[in-house]
PDB file of C-alpha atoms in Angstrom:
ATOM      1  CA  MET K   1       0.000   0.000   0.000  1.00  0.00           C
ATOM      2  CA  GLU K   2       3.034   2.299  -0.239  1.00  0.00           C
ATOM      3  CA  ASN K   3       1.651   3.805  -3.469  1.00  0.00           C
ATOM      4  CA  VAL K   4      -1.216   5.263  -1.452  1.00  0.00           C
ATOM      5  CA  PHE K   5       1.245   8.070  -0.570  1.00  0.00           C
ATOM      6  CA  LYS K   6       2.145   8.863  -4.180  1.00  0.00           C
ATOM      7  CA  ARG K   7      -0.538  11.474  -4.772  1.00  0.00           C
ATOM      8  CA  PHE K   8       0.413  13.294  -1.566  1.00  0.00           C
ATOM      9  CA  TYR K   9       4.151  13.330  -2.315  1.00  0.00           C
ATOM     10  CA  ARG K  10       3.687  14.691  -5.833  1.00  0.00           C
ATOM     11  CA  SER K  11       1.261  17.362  -4.660  1.00  0.00           C
ATOM     12  CA  PHE K  12       3.511  18.300  -1.746  1.00  0.00           C
ATOM     13  CA  TYR K  13       6.443  18.883  -4.099  1.00  0.00           C
ATOM     14  CA  ASN K  14       4.331  21.131  -6.345  1.00  0.00           C
ATOM     15  CA  ARG K  15       2.574  23.070  -3.583  1.00  0.00           C
ATOM     16  CA  THR K  16       5.647  23.794  -1.426  1.00  0.00           C
ATOM     17  CA  ASN K  17       7.988  24.841  -4.243  1.00  0.00           C
ATOM     18  CA  GLY K  18      10.113  21.705  -4.290  1.00  0.00           C
ATOM     19  CA  PHE K  19      10.086  20.318  -0.759  1.00  0.00           C
ATOM     20  CA  ILE K  20       9.816  16.530  -0.456  1.00  0.00           C
ATOM     21  CA  PRO K  21       8.459  14.656   2.593  1.00  0.00           C
ATOM     22  CA  THR K  22      10.869  12.152   4.095  1.00  0.00           C
ATOM     23  CA  LYS K  23      10.121   8.493   3.479  1.00  0.00           C
ATOM     24  CA  PRO K  24       9.062   7.149   5.854  1.00  0.00           C
ATOM     25  CA  LEU K  25       7.530  10.281   7.327  1.00  0.00           C
ATOM     26  CA  ASN K  26       9.038   9.652  10.766  1.00  0.00           C
ATOM     27  CA  GLN K  27      12.579   9.913   9.386  1.00  0.00           C
ATOM     28  CA  ASN K  28      14.637  13.036  10.069  1.00  0.00           C
ATOM     29  CA  MET K  29      16.618  14.669   7.231  1.00  0.00           C
ATOM     30  CA  TYR K  30      19.281  17.302   7.895  1.00  0.00           C
ATOM     31  CA  PRO K  31      21.280  19.630   5.612  1.00  0.00           C
ATOM     32  CA  GLY K  32      24.360  17.709   4.550  1.00  0.00           C
ATOM     33  CA  ASP K  33      22.748  14.271   4.573  1.00  0.00           C
ATOM     34  CA  PHE K  34      23.622  12.302   1.440  1.00  0.00           C
ATOM     35  CA  PHE K  35      21.408   9.501   0.205  1.00  0.00           C
ATOM     36  CA  GLN K  36      20.303   7.242  -2.614  1.00  0.00           C
ATOM     37  CA  ILE K  37      16.864   5.971  -3.625  1.00  0.00           C
ATOM     38  CA  VAL K  38      16.912   2.206  -4.149  1.00  0.00           C
ATOM     39  CA  ASN K  39      13.791   0.162  -4.948  1.00  0.00           C
ATOM     40  CA  GLY K  40      11.546   2.892  -3.554  1.00  0.00           C
ATOM     41  CA  GLU K  41      13.553   3.259  -0.349  1.00  0.00           C
ATOM     42  CA  LEU K  42      15.343   6.419   0.753  1.00  0.00           C
ATOM     43  CA  ILE K  43      18.690   5.266   2.153  1.00  0.00           C
ATOM     44  CA  VAL K  44      20.688   7.874   4.088  1.00  0.00           C
ATOM     45  CA  LEU K  45      24.367   6.952   3.788  1.00  0.00           C
ATOM     46  CA  GLY K  46      25.854   9.673   5.955  1.00  0.00           C
ATOM     47  CA  ASN K  47      26.283  13.397   6.458  1.00  0.00           C
ATOM     48  CA  ILE K  48      29.047  15.471   4.886  1.00  0.00           C
ATOM     49  CA  PHE K  49      29.786  17.127   8.252  1.00  0.00           C
ATOM     50  CA  ARG K  50      29.656  14.026  10.463  1.00  0.00           C
ATOM     51  CA  LYS K  51      31.929  12.251   7.956  1.00  0.00           C
ATOM     52  CA  ASN K  52      34.274  15.272   7.830  1.00  0.00           C
ATOM     53  CA  ILE K  53      33.905  15.460   4.062  1.00  0.00           C
ATOM     54  CA  ILE K  54      33.406  19.221   4.168  1.00  0.00           C
ATOM     55  CA  ASN K  55      34.838  21.510   6.841  1.00  0.00           C
ATOM     56  CA  ALA K  56      31.877  22.904   8.790  1.00  0.00           C
ATOM     57  CA  ASP K  57      33.724  26.213   9.226  1.00  0.00           C
ATOM     58  CA  ASP K  58      33.514  26.732   5.457  1.00  0.00           C
ATOM     59  CA  VAL K  59      29.720  26.466   5.388  1.00  0.00           C
ATOM     60  CA  ALA K  60      27.185  29.145   6.289  1.00  0.00           C
ATOM     61  CA  PHE K  61      23.581  28.357   7.239  1.00  0.00           C
ATOM     62  CA  GLU K  62      20.363  30.343   7.066  1.00  0.00           C
ATOM     63  CA  ASN K  63      18.229  29.365  10.049  1.00  0.00           C
ATOM     64  CA  GLY K  64      14.522  29.823  10.711  1.00  0.00           C
ATOM     65  CA  ILE K  65      13.531  30.932   7.207  1.00  0.00           C
ATOM     66  CA  LYS K  66       9.805  31.698   7.242  1.00  0.00           C
ATOM     67  CA  LEU K  67       7.845  29.820   4.579  1.00  0.00           C
ATOM     68  CA  ASN K  68       4.444  30.670   3.113  1.00  0.00           C
ATOM     69  CA  PRO K  69       1.836  28.999   5.388  1.00  0.00           C
ATOM     70  CA  SER K  70      -0.805  28.874   2.637  1.00  0.00           C
ATOM     71  CA  SER K  71       1.445  26.587   0.587  1.00  0.00           C
ATOM     72  CA  TRP K  72       1.643  24.169   3.495  1.00  0.00           C
ATOM     73  CA  ASN K  73      -2.088  23.556   3.888  1.00  0.00           C
ATOM     74  CA  PHE K  74      -3.898  21.685   1.132  1.00  0.00           C
ATOM     75  CA  SER K  75      -5.980  18.661   0.246  1.00  0.00           C
ATOM     76  CA  GLU K  76      -6.988  16.651  -2.813  1.00  0.00           C
ATOM     77  CA  GLY K  77     -10.178  14.672  -3.251  1.00  0.00           C
ATOM     78  CA  VAL K  78     -11.630  15.637   0.132  1.00  0.00           C
ATOM     79  CA  THR K  79     -15.010  17.220   0.787  1.00  0.00           C
ATOM     80  CA  LYS K  80     -16.446  18.460   4.053  1.00  0.00           C
ATOM     81  CA  ALA K  81     -19.737  16.632   4.251  1.00  0.00           C
ATOM     82  CA  TYR K  82     -20.575  18.254   7.572  1.00  0.00           C
ATOM     83  CA  SER K  83     -19.066  20.999   9.719  1.00  0.00           C
ATOM     84  CA  GLY K  84     -20.924  22.523  12.637  1.00  0.00           C
ATOM     85  CA  ARG K  85     -21.952  22.485  16.294  1.00  0.00           C
ATOM     86  CA  ASP K  86     -23.726  19.561  17.944  1.00  0.00           C
ATOM     87  CA  SER K  87     -24.879  18.875  21.477  1.00  0.00           C
ATOM     88  CA  GLY K  88     -24.509  15.914  23.793  1.00  0.00           C
ATOM     89  CA  HIS K  89     -25.280  14.805  27.329  1.00  0.00           C
ATOM     90  CA  ASN K  90     -22.961  13.601  30.051  1.00  0.00           C
ATOM     91  CA  PRO K  91     -24.514  11.963  33.157  1.00  0.00           C
ATOM     92  CA  ILE K  92     -22.094  13.837  35.404  1.00  0.00           C
ATOM     93  CA  GLU K  93     -21.626  17.210  33.693  1.00  0.00           C
ATOM     94  CA  GLY K  94     -24.997  17.379  31.957  1.00  0.00           C
ATOM     95  CA  ASP K  95     -25.567  18.864  28.506  1.00  0.00           C
ATOM     96  CA  PHE K  96     -22.616  20.101  26.469  1.00  0.00           C
ATOM     97  CA  GLU K  97     -21.878  21.353  22.959  1.00  0.00           C
ATOM     98  CA  PHE K  98     -19.081  20.382  20.630  1.00  0.00           C
ATOM     99  CA  SER K  99     -17.811  21.140  17.122  1.00  0.00           C
ATOM    100  CA  LYS K 100     -17.929  18.251  14.680  1.00  0.00           C
ATOM    101  CA  GLN K 101     -16.606  17.727  11.187  1.00  0.00           C
ATOM    102  CA  LEU K 102     -17.132  14.912   8.707  1.00  0.00           C
ATOM    103  CA  LEU K 103     -14.626  14.522   5.856  1.00  0.00           C
ATOM    104  CA  ASN K 104     -15.275  12.334   2.813  1.00  0.00           C
ATOM    105  CA  PHE K 105     -12.413  11.082   0.609  1.00  0.00           C
ATOM    106  CA  ASP K 106     -13.114  10.408  -3.051  1.00  0.00           C
ATOM    107  CA  GLY K 107     -10.584   7.658  -3.771  1.00  0.00           C
ATOM    108  CA  PHE K 108      -7.324   5.816  -3.250  1.00  0.00           C
ATOM    109  CA  GLY K 109      -4.632   8.274  -2.168  1.00  0.00           C
ATOM    110  CA  SER K 110      -6.925  11.256  -1.615  1.00  0.00           C
ATOM    111  CA  PHE K 111      -5.601  13.236   1.347  1.00  0.00           C
ATOM    112  CA  PHE K 112      -5.878  16.171   3.724  1.00  0.00           C
ATOM    113  CA  PHE K 113      -2.703  17.911   4.949  1.00  0.00           C
ATOM    114  CA  LYS K 114      -2.603  20.741   7.451  1.00  0.00           C
ATOM    115  CA  SER K 115       0.351  22.417   9.173  1.00  0.00           C
ATOM    116  CA  SER K 116       1.285  25.612  10.976  1.00  0.00           C
ATOM    117  CA  THR K 117       4.279  27.966  11.025  1.00  0.00           C
ATOM    118  CA  PRO K 118       6.570  26.257   8.510  1.00  0.00           C
ATOM    119  CA  GLU K 119      10.208  27.329   8.460  1.00  0.00           C
ATOM    120  CA  SER K 120      13.471  25.951   7.115  1.00  0.00           C
ATOM    121  CA  VAL K 121      17.235  25.709   7.531  1.00  0.00           C
ATOM    122  CA  LYS K 122      19.446  25.741   4.434  1.00  0.00           C
ATOM    123  CA  PHE K 123      22.950  26.234   3.102  1.00  0.00           C
ATOM    124  CA  ALA K 124      23.654  29.912   2.457  1.00  0.00           C
ATOM    125  CA  ASN K 125      26.800  29.356   0.385  1.00  0.00           C
ATOM    126  CA  TRP K 126      26.241  26.108  -1.552  1.00  0.00           C
ATOM    127  CA  SER K 127      28.198  27.438  -4.539  1.00  0.00           C
ATOM    128  CA  ASP K 128      31.339  27.798  -2.399  1.00  0.00           C
ATOM    129  CA  PHE K 129      31.789  24.069  -1.795  1.00  0.00           C
ATOM    130  CA  LYS K 130      29.690  22.240  -4.424  1.00  0.00           C
ATOM    131  CA  ASP K 131      32.690  21.586  -6.689  1.00  0.00           C
ATOM    132  CA  GLU K 132      34.800  20.283  -3.814  1.00  0.00           C
ATOM    133  CA  LEU K 133      31.934  17.972  -2.967  1.00  0.00           C
ATOM    134  CA  ILE K 134      31.819  16.555  -6.516  1.00  0.00           C
ATOM    135  CA  ILE K 135      35.524  15.688  -6.472  1.00  0.00           C
ATOM    136  CA  LYS K 136      35.382  14.097  -3.034  1.00  0.00           C
ATOM    137  CA  MET K 137      32.123  12.192  -3.531  1.00  0.00           C
ATOM    138  CA  THR K 138      33.030  10.808  -6.972  1.00  0.00           C
ATOM    139  CA  GLN K 139      36.826  10.470  -6.874  1.00  0.00           C
ATOM    140  CA  THR K 140      38.996  11.040  -3.828  1.00  0.00           C
ATOM    141  CA  LEU K 141      36.792   9.751  -0.981  1.00  0.00           C
ATOM    142  CA  TYR K 142      33.964   7.857  -2.697  1.00  0.00           C
ATOM    143  CA  SER K 143      33.040   6.698  -6.195  1.00  0.00           C
ATOM    144  CA  PHE K 144      29.374   7.700  -6.372  1.00  0.00           C
ATOM    145  CA  ARG K 145      27.627   7.891  -9.733  1.00  0.00           C
ATOM    146  CA  GLU K 146      24.128   8.410  -8.304  1.00  0.00           C
ATOM    147  CA  LEU K 147      23.764  10.628  -5.253  1.00  0.00           C
ATOM    148  CA  TYR K 148      21.572  13.237  -3.563  1.00  0.00           C
ATOM    149  CA  ILE K 149      22.648  15.886  -1.023  1.00  0.00           C
ATOM    150  CA  VAL K 150      20.110  17.555   1.296  1.00  0.00           C
ATOM    151  CA  THR K 151      20.580  21.321   1.029  1.00  0.00           C
ATOM    152  CA  GLU K 152      17.533  22.489   2.992  1.00  0.00           C
ATOM    153  CA  CYS K 153      15.173  20.954   5.538  1.00  0.00           C
ATOM    154  CA  ALA K 154      11.845  22.251   6.822  1.00  0.00           C
ATOM    155  CA  THR K 155       9.882  21.878  10.034  1.00  0.00           C
ATOM    156  CA  THR K 156       6.442  22.973  11.201  1.00  0.00           C
ATOM    157  CA  GLU K 157       5.047  23.745  14.627  1.00  0.00           C
ATOM    158  CA  ASN K 158       2.709  20.827  13.934  1.00  0.00           C
ATOM    159  CA  TRP K 159       1.261  18.942  10.987  1.00  0.00           C
ATOM    160  CA  THR K 160      -1.551  16.473  10.423  1.00  0.00           C
ATOM    161  CA  LEU K 161      -2.054  14.157   7.470  1.00  0.00           C
ATOM    162  CA  ALA K 162      -4.880  11.779   6.576  1.00  0.00           C
ATOM    163  CA  ILE K 163      -4.776   9.555   3.468  1.00  0.00           C
ATOM    164  CA  ALA K 164      -7.616   7.321   2.297  1.00  0.00           C
ATOM    165  CA  SER K 165      -7.248   3.818   0.881  1.00  0.00           C
ATOM    166  CA  SER K 166     -10.499   3.859  -1.128  1.00  0.00           C
ATOM    167  CA  ASP K 167     -13.413   5.999  -2.274  1.00  0.00           C
ATOM    168  CA  LYS K 168     -15.217   5.007   0.942  1.00  0.00           C
ATOM    169  CA  GLY K 169     -12.747   6.936   3.072  1.00  0.00           C
ATOM    170  CA  GLU K 170     -14.388   8.846   5.880  1.00  0.00           C
ATOM    171  CA  LEU K 171     -13.073  10.716   8.895  1.00  0.00           C
ATOM    172  CA  GLU K 172     -15.263  12.084  11.655  1.00  0.00           C
ATOM    173  CA  ILE K 173     -13.634  14.352  14.231  1.00  0.00           C
ATOM    174  CA  ALA K 174     -14.891  16.549  17.071  1.00  0.00           C
ATOM    175  CA  THR K 175     -13.706  19.004  19.721  1.00  0.00           C
ATOM    176  CA  GLU K 176     -15.347  20.580  22.751  1.00  0.00           C
ATOM    177  CA  SER K 177     -13.592  23.885  22.169  1.00  0.00           C
ATOM    178  CA  GLU K 178     -16.116  26.687  21.759  1.00  0.00           C
ATOM    179  CA  ASN K 179     -14.183  28.970  19.439  1.00  0.00           C
ATOM    180  CA  PHE K 180     -14.485  26.918  16.252  1.00  0.00           C
ATOM    181  CA  GLY K 181     -18.064  27.117  15.070  1.00  0.00           C
ATOM    182  CA  LEU K 182     -17.896  26.259  11.367  1.00  0.00           C
ATOM    183  CA  VAL K 183     -14.122  26.660  11.202  1.00  0.00           C
ATOM    184  CA  ASP K 184     -12.051  23.646  10.114  1.00  0.00           C
ATOM    185  CA  ILE K 185     -11.011  21.597  13.157  1.00  0.00           C
ATOM    186  CA  PHE K 186      -8.867  19.065  11.272  1.00  0.00           C
ATOM    187  CA  GLY K 187      -5.374  19.099  12.733  1.00  0.00           C
ATOM    188  CA  ASP K 188      -6.288  20.900  15.954  1.00  0.00           C
ATOM    189  CA  SER K 189      -4.647  19.486  19.084  1.00  0.00           C
ATOM    190  CA  SER K 190      -7.992  19.251  20.858  1.00  0.00           C
ATOM    191  CA  ALA K 191      -9.708  17.321  18.054  1.00  0.00           C
ATOM    192  CA  LYS K 192     -10.709  13.735  18.797  1.00  0.00           C
ATOM    193  CA  THR K 193     -11.379  11.025  16.232  1.00  0.00           C
ATOM    194  CA  ILE K 194     -14.917   9.687  16.453  1.00  0.00           C
ATOM    195  CA  GLN K 195     -14.704   7.411  13.441  1.00  0.00           C
ATOM    196  CA  ALA K 196     -12.152   6.615  10.729  1.00  0.00           C
ATOM    197  CA  ARG K 197     -13.195   4.403   7.834  1.00  0.00           C
ATOM    198  CA  GLU K 198     -10.910   3.259   4.967  1.00  0.00           C
ATOM    199  CA  ILE K 199      -8.165   5.617   6.168  1.00  0.00           C
ATOM    200  CA  GLU K 200      -4.717   4.163   5.393  1.00  0.00           C
ATOM    201  CA  PHE K 201      -2.669   6.815   7.228  1.00  0.00           C
ATOM    202  CA  TYR K 202      -3.676   9.305   9.906  1.00  0.00           C
ATOM    203  CA  HIS K 203      -1.073  11.063  12.031  1.00  0.00           C
ATOM    204  CA  ARG K 204      -0.484  14.327  13.866  1.00  0.00           C
ATOM    205  CA  GLU K 205       3.066  15.490  14.594  1.00  0.00           C
ATOM    206  CA  ASP K 206       3.446  18.212  17.238  1.00  0.00           C
ATOM    207  CA  LYS K 207       7.249  18.514  17.318  1.00  0.00           C
ATOM    208  CA  ARG K 208       9.540  20.428  14.957  1.00  0.00           C
ATOM    209  CA  LYS K 209      11.002  17.349  13.307  1.00  0.00           C
ATOM    210  CA  PRO K 210      12.857  17.903   9.998  1.00  0.00           C
ATOM    211  CA  SER K 211      10.416  15.794   8.001  1.00  0.00           C
ATOM    212  CA  PHE K 212      10.650  17.730   4.708  1.00  0.00           C
ATOM    213  CA  PHE K 213      13.663  18.568   2.573  1.00  0.00           C
ATOM    214  CA  LYS K 214      15.122  19.880  -0.661  1.00  0.00           C
ATOM    215  CA  ALA K 215      18.116  18.207  -2.286  1.00  0.00           C
ATOM    216  CA  LYS K 216      20.617  18.464  -5.125  1.00  0.00           C
ATOM    217  CA  LYS K 217      21.149  15.508  -7.455  1.00  0.00           C
ATOM    218  CA  LEU K 218      24.451  14.477  -9.010  1.00  0.00           C
ATOM    219  CA  ILE K 219      24.162  14.420 -12.817  1.00  0.00           C
ATOM    220  CA  VAL K 220      26.366  14.184 -15.892  1.00  0.00           C
ATOM    221  CA  GLN K 221      27.285  17.551 -17.415  1.00  0.00           C
ATOM    222  CA  GLN K 222      24.894  18.420 -20.248  1.00  0.00           C
ATOM    223  CA  GLU K 223      27.737  19.106 -22.668  1.00  0.00           C
ATOM    224  CA  LYS K 224      29.208  15.622 -22.189  1.00  0.00           C
ATOM    225  CA  LEU K 225      25.749  14.098 -22.519  1.00  0.00           C
ATOM    226  CA  GLU K 226      25.057  15.848 -25.828  1.00  0.00           C
ATOM    227  CA  VAL K 227      28.403  14.794 -27.306  1.00  0.00           C
ATOM    228  CA  PHE K 228      27.906  11.191 -26.205  1.00  0.00           C
ATOM    229  CA  ILE K 229      24.393  10.988 -27.677  1.00  0.00           C
ATOM    230  CA  SER K 230      25.567  12.510 -30.956  1.00  0.00           C
ATOM    231  CA  GLN K 231      28.416  10.015 -31.221  1.00  0.00           C
ATOM    232  CA  LEU K 232      26.139   7.116 -30.334  1.00  0.00           C
ATOM    233  CA  ILE K 233      23.583   8.074 -32.988  1.00  0.00           C
ATOM    234  CA  SER K 234      26.311   8.404 -35.576  1.00  0.00           C
ATOM    235  CA  ASP K 235      27.767   5.029 -34.653  1.00  0.00           C
ATOM    236  CA  GLN K 236      24.405   3.258 -34.791  1.00  0.00           C
ATOM    237  CA  THR K 237      23.742   4.460 -38.342  1.00  0.00           C
ATOM    238  CA  ARG K 238      26.655   2.271 -39.451  1.00  0.00           C
ATOM    239  CA  VAL K 239      25.600  -0.891 -37.604  1.00  0.00           C
ATOM    240  CA  ALA K 240      23.592  -2.422 -40.488  1.00  0.00           C
ATOM    241  CA  SER K 241      26.427  -2.042 -42.982  1.00  0.00           C
ATOM    242  CA  TRP K 242      28.924  -3.537 -40.548  1.00  0.00           C
ATOM    243  CA  ALA K 243      26.633  -6.483 -39.675  1.00  0.00           C
ATOM    244  CA  ASN K 244      26.110  -7.338 -43.358  1.00  0.00           C
ATOM    245  CA  ASN K 245      29.844  -7.495 -43.907  1.00  0.00           C
ATOM    246  CA  PHE K 246      30.770  -9.272 -40.666  1.00  0.00           C
ATOM    247  CA  TYR K 247      28.148 -12.027 -40.308  1.00  0.00           C
ATOM    248  CA  GLN K 248      27.723 -14.761 -42.897  1.00  0.00           C
ATOM    249  CA  TYR K 249      23.934 -14.499 -42.685  1.00  0.00           C
ATOM    250  CA  ASP K 250      21.401 -12.333 -44.446  1.00  0.00           C
ATOM    251  CA  PHE K 251      19.936 -10.278 -41.555  1.00  0.00           C
ATOM    252  CA  TYR K 252      17.095  -7.873 -42.371  1.00  0.00           C
ATOM    253  CA  HIS K 253      17.416  -4.356 -41.012  1.00  0.00           C
ATOM    254  CA  ASN K 254      15.173  -1.386 -41.824  1.00  0.00           C
ATOM    255  CA  GLU K 255      16.899   1.721 -40.528  1.00  0.00           C
ATOM    256  CA  LEU K 256      13.795   3.848 -41.002  1.00  0.00           C
ATOM    257  CA  SER K 257      11.538   1.675 -38.854  1.00  0.00           C
ATOM    258  CA  TYR K 258      13.665   1.545 -35.707  1.00  0.00           C
ATOM    259  CA  SER K 259      15.027   4.378 -33.634  1.00  0.00           C
ATOM    260  CA  PRO K 260      16.621   3.133 -30.384  1.00  0.00           C
ATOM    261  CA  PRO K 261      15.690   5.112 -27.213  1.00  0.00           C
ATOM    262  CA  ILE K 262      19.297   5.934 -26.417  1.00  0.00           C
ATOM    263  CA  THR K 263      18.526   8.976 -24.273  1.00  0.00           C
ATOM    264  CA  THR K 264      16.578   7.042 -21.630  1.00  0.00           C
ATOM    265  CA  ASN K 265      19.616   5.939 -19.624  1.00  0.00           C
ATOM    266  CA  ALA K 266      22.247   8.067 -21.287  1.00  0.00           C
ATOM    267  CA  GLN K 267      23.335   9.596 -17.967  1.00  0.00           C
ATOM    268  CA  ALA K 268      24.699   6.251 -16.797  1.00  0.00           C
ATOM    269  CA  CYS K 269      25.956   5.233 -20.242  1.00  0.00           C
ATOM    270  CA  VAL K 270      28.269   8.224 -20.537  1.00  0.00           C
ATOM    271  CA  LEU K 271      30.225   7.157 -17.456  1.00  0.00           C
ATOM    272  CA  ASP K 272      30.188   3.460 -18.304  1.00  0.00           C
ATOM    273  CA  MET K 273      31.721   4.132 -21.735  1.00  0.00           C
ATOM    274  CA  LEU K 274      34.653   6.200 -20.469  1.00  0.00           C
ATOM    275  CA  GLN K 275      38.089   4.755 -21.062  1.00  0.00           C
ATOM    276  CA  ALA K 276      40.276   3.800 -18.105  1.00  0.00           C
ATOM    277  CA  ASN K 277      41.560   6.820 -16.130  1.00  0.00           C
ATOM    278  CA  GLN K 278      39.589   9.237 -18.320  1.00  0.00           C
ATOM    279  CA  LEU K 279      37.566  10.181 -15.236  1.00  0.00           C
ATOM    280  CA  ASN K 280      39.818  11.316 -12.389  1.00  0.00           C
ATOM    281  CA  PRO K 281      40.058  14.083  -9.764  1.00  0.00           C
ATOM    282  CA  ASN K 282      41.332  16.512 -12.399  1.00  0.00           C
ATOM    283  CA  THR K 283      38.493  15.848 -14.859  1.00  0.00           C
ATOM    284  CA  ALA K 284      35.574  15.169 -12.485  1.00  0.00           C
ATOM    285  CA  LEU K 285      34.142  18.679 -12.835  1.00  0.00           C
ATOM    286  CA  GLN K 286      34.039  18.239 -16.608  1.00  0.00           C
ATOM    287  CA  TYR K 287      31.706  15.288 -16.232  1.00  0.00           C
ATOM    288  CA  PHE K 288      29.584  16.001 -13.123  1.00  0.00           C
ATOM    289  CA  SER K 289      27.354  18.797 -11.871  1.00  0.00           C
ATOM    290  CA  TRP K 290      24.456  19.272  -9.463  1.00  0.00           C
ATOM    291  CA  THR K 291      20.807  19.957 -10.255  1.00  0.00           C
ATOM    292  CA  ASN K 292      17.618  20.392  -8.235  1.00  0.00           C
ATOM    293  CA  THR K 293      15.451  17.378  -7.582  1.00  0.00           C
ATOM    294  CA  SER K 294      12.320  17.047  -9.719  1.00  0.00           C
ATOM    295  CA  LEU K 295       9.086  15.070  -9.845  1.00  0.00           C
ATOM    296  CA  ASP K 296      11.065  12.316 -11.573  1.00  0.00           C
ATOM    297  CA  ASP K 297      13.017  11.893  -8.346  1.00  0.00           C
ATOM    298  CA  VAL K 298       9.815  11.869  -6.281  1.00  0.00           C
ATOM    299  CA  GLN K 299       8.546   9.117  -8.583  1.00  0.00           C
ATOM    300  CA  LYS K 300      11.550   6.967  -7.601  1.00  0.00           C
ATOM    301  CA  PHE K 301      10.005   6.598  -4.145  1.00  0.00           C
ATOM    302  CA  PHE K 302       7.266   4.543  -5.788  1.00  0.00           C
ATOM    303  CA  ASN K 303       9.277   2.510  -8.284  1.00  0.00           C
ATOM    304  CA  TYR K 304       9.741  -1.050  -7.090  1.00  0.00           C
ATOM    305  CA  TYR K 305      11.514  -3.953  -8.730  1.00  0.00           C
ATOM    306  CA  GLY K 306       8.977  -6.225 -10.341  1.00  0.00           C
ATOM    307  CA  ASP K 307       6.327  -3.519 -10.853  1.00  0.00           C
TER     308      ASP K 307
END
């Protein structure tokens, strides 16, 4: 049922200008953490400061950056079937009133997310040490070809998330607080769950845990990629002629009917096709660079072997 989170993760990335929730959501992510995504799993391999890869004295941080609260409160596929005041009776305290809300979810993965006072911590001088990091992570200390580095993490004063597992999802909540009326009570600390039906995930976090992050991804330099693709296309146009001369068999080949998808995994191919010692500490910056994560990287959280 991991894919039930997919809709939320994609929407979160779009709504918050590129932040990604940790996976799982109870995992902490800090600036400087480096990780890979393998078979849908986020694997943190270390931190560039704890591992003494980068001198902490050379790095400046921006702390407590205020983020736009409206971008951190959203839902998809959720309707408020009822929101209002009801009354009840307690044998000891007598009659009482309470605010109640009924939320209906329209399908698998539909969700409601609410948070307050989001803020972040990030590198203030990434450009000062990003090249040093490439050389160390790919050549002198490690030999990474696929890697992510957390450059910013975000926290909230609190957040609440509910995700449905079907179109029968329903969440009924209530609070005895008197200052709500018809105001949304989802995510309030005083709200109690009366009934939850077909709800796959429902959690409220009331601590400032770094559960959301932005990261840079290690990629092959665009110039090297373009040259490699051009050379590969040129080489493949001569395959049919070579095959006819080399093999003592009459193979059929229609060059116009087949165009191999060589760009799909070209990033990895460029490095695999390098000659021995062509990639070294002196040439690493010619081949590698950093880029922001994208929805393609978010999708990797939901790609599993065998799917």
